[in-house]
Amino acid sequence: MLGTCLQNVREKGPLVHNITNYVTVNDVANVILACGASPIMSDEPQDVQDITAICGGLNINIGTLNVRTIEGMLAAGHKANELSHMVLLDPVGAGASSLRTNTAVNLMQEIKFDVIRGNISEIKTLAAGSGTTKGVDADVADAVTEENLDEAVVFAKAFSEKSGSIVAITGAIDLVSDGRKCYVIRNGRPEMGRITGTGCQLSGLMTAYLVANPEQKLEAAAAAVCTMGLAGEIGWSYMQKGDGNSTYRNRIIDAIYNMTKEQLDEGAKYEVR
């Protein structure tokens, strides 16, 4: 089932516009290429509308904000909405500073996002809102565990329903919900946390999956999460003595490049609640 989402990306080769942070931009581009899609990077306000117009999806990542890129995000997001393109928000570091938090909340107010993807702390920040914005109850711990899984699923569904977006909460246990159903995903390796930008890479990957599977957005988002986690497992299995996090990063990208529909279907570890 989820493997079909990967197959569709490889067959359709969607073009994805990324306004992402400069820490991980190269890896984001390579992961998008590895899954069979094509990336284009542009954050200049005078350029983004033309670029978004020729793409099928827009990935907005707030990891390295400045005034110019915020302007570009808003312009690109409005254009993408106008064209009914897929749009994803990755609210990197929301809650760490007022600029990040206020920007993420403002983007949610100004732009219709198909998916919001972040860790539990970032999503809790968006759920709480800022300023005059009131959010859903975010009474859930800062890590999704087996012990608090039921509460986390309820939270994910509630925030998805309120925001009108599919919500992907990633961590040791991943949750992907459209407000009605929630995929609980257990792929991945803890060592993935020692690589800068696996979340950013996932956001680019997920945007490609959304563009290639417009009628199955929830399944596409879940498939992207499973792909990244499974690639982490496969990549780790090839690690040798002397290898470190740089090698591991490359092995993850290679695992995505070589992954088949059948491999994803067999290796995806999930349940639906």
XYZ file of C-alpha atoms in Angstrom:
273
model
C 0.000 0.000 0.000
C 2.539 2.613 1.111
C 5.022 1.325 -1.436
C 2.716 2.533 -4.192
C 3.285 6.095 -2.985
C 7.034 5.684 -3.558
C 6.416 4.099 -6.948
C 4.253 7.055 -7.968
C 7.061 9.477 -7.094
C 9.497 7.542 -9.266
C 7.044 7.388 -12.163
C 5.908 11.027 -12.031
C 9.173 12.723 -11.007
C 7.568 15.803 -9.408
C 9.375 19.131 -9.135
C 9.522 20.475 -5.572
C 10.217 24.089 -4.597
C 12.138 24.304 -1.318
C 12.563 27.350 0.879
C 14.698 25.587 3.428
C 17.527 26.365 5.798
C 21.122 26.675 4.668
C 22.389 24.124 7.208
C 20.738 21.210 5.389
C 19.858 22.489 1.922
C 22.262 20.183 0.058
C 21.049 17.065 1.855
C 17.416 18.035 1.258
C 18.116 18.330 -2.465
C 19.889 14.965 -2.560
C 17.109 13.138 -0.700
C 14.519 14.537 -3.105
C 16.645 13.334 -6.015
C 17.100 9.943 -4.340
C 13.355 9.285 -4.199
C 12.928 10.113 -7.882
C 11.738 13.714 -7.682
C 13.543 16.943 -8.592
C 14.369 19.819 -6.224
C 14.667 23.518 -6.871
C 15.796 25.970 -4.205
C 14.756 29.623 -4.154
C 13.960 32.059 -1.338
C 14.382 35.441 -3.054
C 11.023 37.274 -2.830
C 11.289 38.501 -6.430
C 11.947 34.948 -7.653
C 9.764 32.614 -5.593
C 6.406 33.114 -7.286
C 7.765 32.212 -10.713
C 9.586 29.193 -9.280
C 6.570 27.954 -7.337
C 4.409 28.300 -10.440
C 6.458 25.707 -12.340
C 6.581 23.239 -9.429
C 3.979 20.897 -8.014
C 4.744 21.422 -4.355
C 6.298 23.858 -1.896
C 8.345 22.913 1.175
C 8.708 25.779 3.686
C 11.308 25.269 6.430
C 11.948 28.061 8.968
C 15.272 26.753 10.284
C 17.367 29.807 9.361
C 14.961 32.724 9.272
C 15.591 36.275 8.174
C 13.333 39.101 7.045
C 13.958 38.423 3.360
C 13.179 34.710 3.543
C 10.006 35.321 5.547
C 8.808 37.609 2.759
C 9.701 34.910 0.247
C 7.829 32.239 2.208
C 4.648 34.295 2.275
C 4.847 35.168 -1.419
C 5.524 31.572 -2.452
C 2.854 30.197 -0.135
C 0.186 32.534 -1.477
C 1.112 31.616 -5.045
C 1.077 27.895 -4.272
C -2.368 28.206 -2.677
C -3.594 30.158 -5.687
C -2.462 27.300 -7.935
C -3.739 24.570 -5.558
C -0.239 23.150 -5.150
C 0.823 20.992 -2.217
C 2.367 23.027 0.604
C 4.233 21.735 3.668
C 5.405 23.637 6.751
C 8.409 22.523 8.796
C 8.406 24.832 11.866
C 12.021 24.184 12.867
C 12.748 25.580 16.315
C 9.272 26.982 16.925
C 9.230 27.804 20.616
C 12.961 28.527 20.762
C 12.553 32.218 19.915
C 9.719 34.672 19.455
C 10.716 35.223 15.809
C 10.420 31.527 14.982
C 7.199 31.053 16.919
C 5.479 34.162 15.596
C 6.605 33.447 12.037
C 5.300 29.880 12.143
C 1.956 30.963 13.587
C 1.649 33.776 11.039
C 2.448 31.399 8.181
C -0.332 29.097 9.384
C -2.750 32.023 9.390
C -1.718 33.267 5.949
C -1.179 30.002 4.056
C -3.184 26.791 3.729
C -0.809 23.922 4.484
C -1.506 20.375 3.388
C 0.930 19.053 6.000
C 2.645 20.451 9.078
C 5.657 18.321 10.055
C 7.752 18.767 13.168
C 8.828 17.229 16.445
C 6.447 17.131 19.386
C 7.864 20.297 20.981
C 7.448 22.310 17.773
C 3.923 21.031 17.193
C 2.955 21.745 20.806
C 4.165 25.316 20.342
C 1.977 25.763 17.266
C -0.975 24.181 19.043
C -0.614 26.629 21.927
C -0.427 29.548 19.502
C 0.971 32.969 20.269
C -0.344 36.459 20.812
C -4.111 36.453 20.340
C -4.085 32.990 18.766
C -5.642 30.293 20.912
C -4.660 26.706 20.232
C -5.846 23.233 21.164
C -4.891 21.630 24.456
C -1.262 20.569 24.213
C -1.089 18.659 27.485
C 1.259 15.993 26.222
C 4.866 15.205 27.117
C 7.840 16.408 25.068
C 8.474 12.911 23.721
C 6.018 10.368 22.349
C 6.485 7.078 24.208
C 4.537 3.848 24.545
C 3.357 5.114 27.937
C 1.790 8.343 26.641
C 0.953 7.145 23.131
C -2.822 7.259 23.584
C -2.706 10.884 24.736
C -0.324 11.814 21.923
C -2.639 10.301 19.301
C -5.569 12.290 20.705
C -3.441 15.447 20.586
C -2.311 14.816 16.990
C -5.888 14.278 15.832
C -7.128 17.379 17.658
C -4.433 19.644 16.230
C -4.962 18.267 12.736
C -8.677 18.954 12.955
C -8.153 22.478 14.285
C -5.418 23.421 11.813
C -7.073 21.813 8.798
C -3.738 20.205 7.921
C -2.364 16.704 8.129
C -0.021 16.683 11.126
C 3.181 14.634 11.151
C 4.885 14.451 14.556
C 8.255 12.764 14.251
C 10.443 11.249 16.936
C 11.172 7.802 18.357
C 7.534 7.002 17.583
C 6.049 8.931 14.658
C 2.432 10.046 14.366
C 0.719 11.104 11.134
C -2.915 12.177 11.402
C -5.634 13.833 9.344
C -7.892 14.309 12.357
C -9.779 11.069 11.793
C -7.076 8.435 11.463
C -3.579 8.361 12.880
C -0.656 6.316 11.595
C 1.599 5.216 14.458
C 5.001 4.459 12.920
C 7.943 2.714 14.554
C 10.620 2.747 11.853
C 14.016 4.383 12.339
C 17.166 4.271 14.451
C 18.123 6.428 17.452
C 21.447 7.167 15.730
C 19.570 9.232 13.134
C 19.443 11.975 15.758
C 23.220 12.382 15.446
C 22.879 13.603 11.868
C 21.957 17.219 11.276
C 18.859 17.581 9.166
C 17.106 14.218 8.937
C 13.880 16.051 9.754
C 14.548 18.652 7.070
C 15.264 15.878 4.591
C 12.003 14.185 5.530
C 10.054 17.380 4.856
C 11.476 17.605 1.337
C 10.818 13.908 0.778
C 7.271 14.221 2.095
C 6.479 17.136 -0.202
C 7.524 15.028 -3.192
C 5.293 12.176 -2.008
C 2.345 14.550 -1.601
C 2.710 15.939 -5.120
C 2.851 12.448 -6.624
C -0.115 11.176 -4.577
C -2.640 14.038 -4.412
C -5.625 11.769 -3.779
C -3.913 9.967 -0.881
C -2.294 12.718 1.127
C -2.458 10.959 4.496
C -0.995 7.757 3.078
C 1.655 9.737 1.182
C 2.771 11.527 4.347
C 2.898 8.244 6.273
C 4.795 6.560 3.432
C 7.426 9.300 3.481
C 7.931 8.869 7.230
C 8.260 5.094 6.814
C 10.689 5.571 3.916
C 12.981 7.798 5.951
C 12.873 5.554 9.005
C 13.428 2.386 7.003
C 16.335 4.038 5.189
C 17.832 4.774 8.600
C 17.570 1.096 9.498
C 19.033 -0.092 6.196
C 21.793 2.501 6.244
C 22.791 1.530 9.767
C 23.009 -2.152 8.795
C 25.818 -1.264 6.356
C 27.899 0.708 8.853
C 31.428 -0.594 9.391
C 34.223 0.020 11.863
C 35.507 3.553 11.436
C 32.259 4.868 9.937
C 30.656 7.889 11.579
C 27.712 10.207 11.192
C 28.888 11.574 7.836
C 28.979 8.077 6.358
C 25.642 7.275 7.962
C 24.063 10.322 6.301
C 25.212 9.106 2.904
C 24.049 5.556 3.561
C 20.563 6.838 4.403
C 20.395 8.747 1.124
C 21.678 5.688 -0.756
C 19.044 3.512 0.932
C 16.301 5.835 -0.301
C 17.821 5.854 -3.788
C 17.778 2.048 -3.940
C 14.498 1.426 -2.104
C 11.795 -0.469 -3.985
C 8.038 -0.495 -3.597
C 8.225 -4.045 -2.267
C 10.982 -3.194 0.198
C 8.951 -0.332 1.639
C 5.799 -2.434 1.907
C 7.701 -5.185 3.706
C 9.745 -2.922 5.972
C 7.173 -0.312 7.007
C 6.242 -0.726 10.680
C 2.954 0.968 11.440
C -0.532 0.651 12.825
C -3.561 2.852 12.208
C -5.618 4.186 15.104
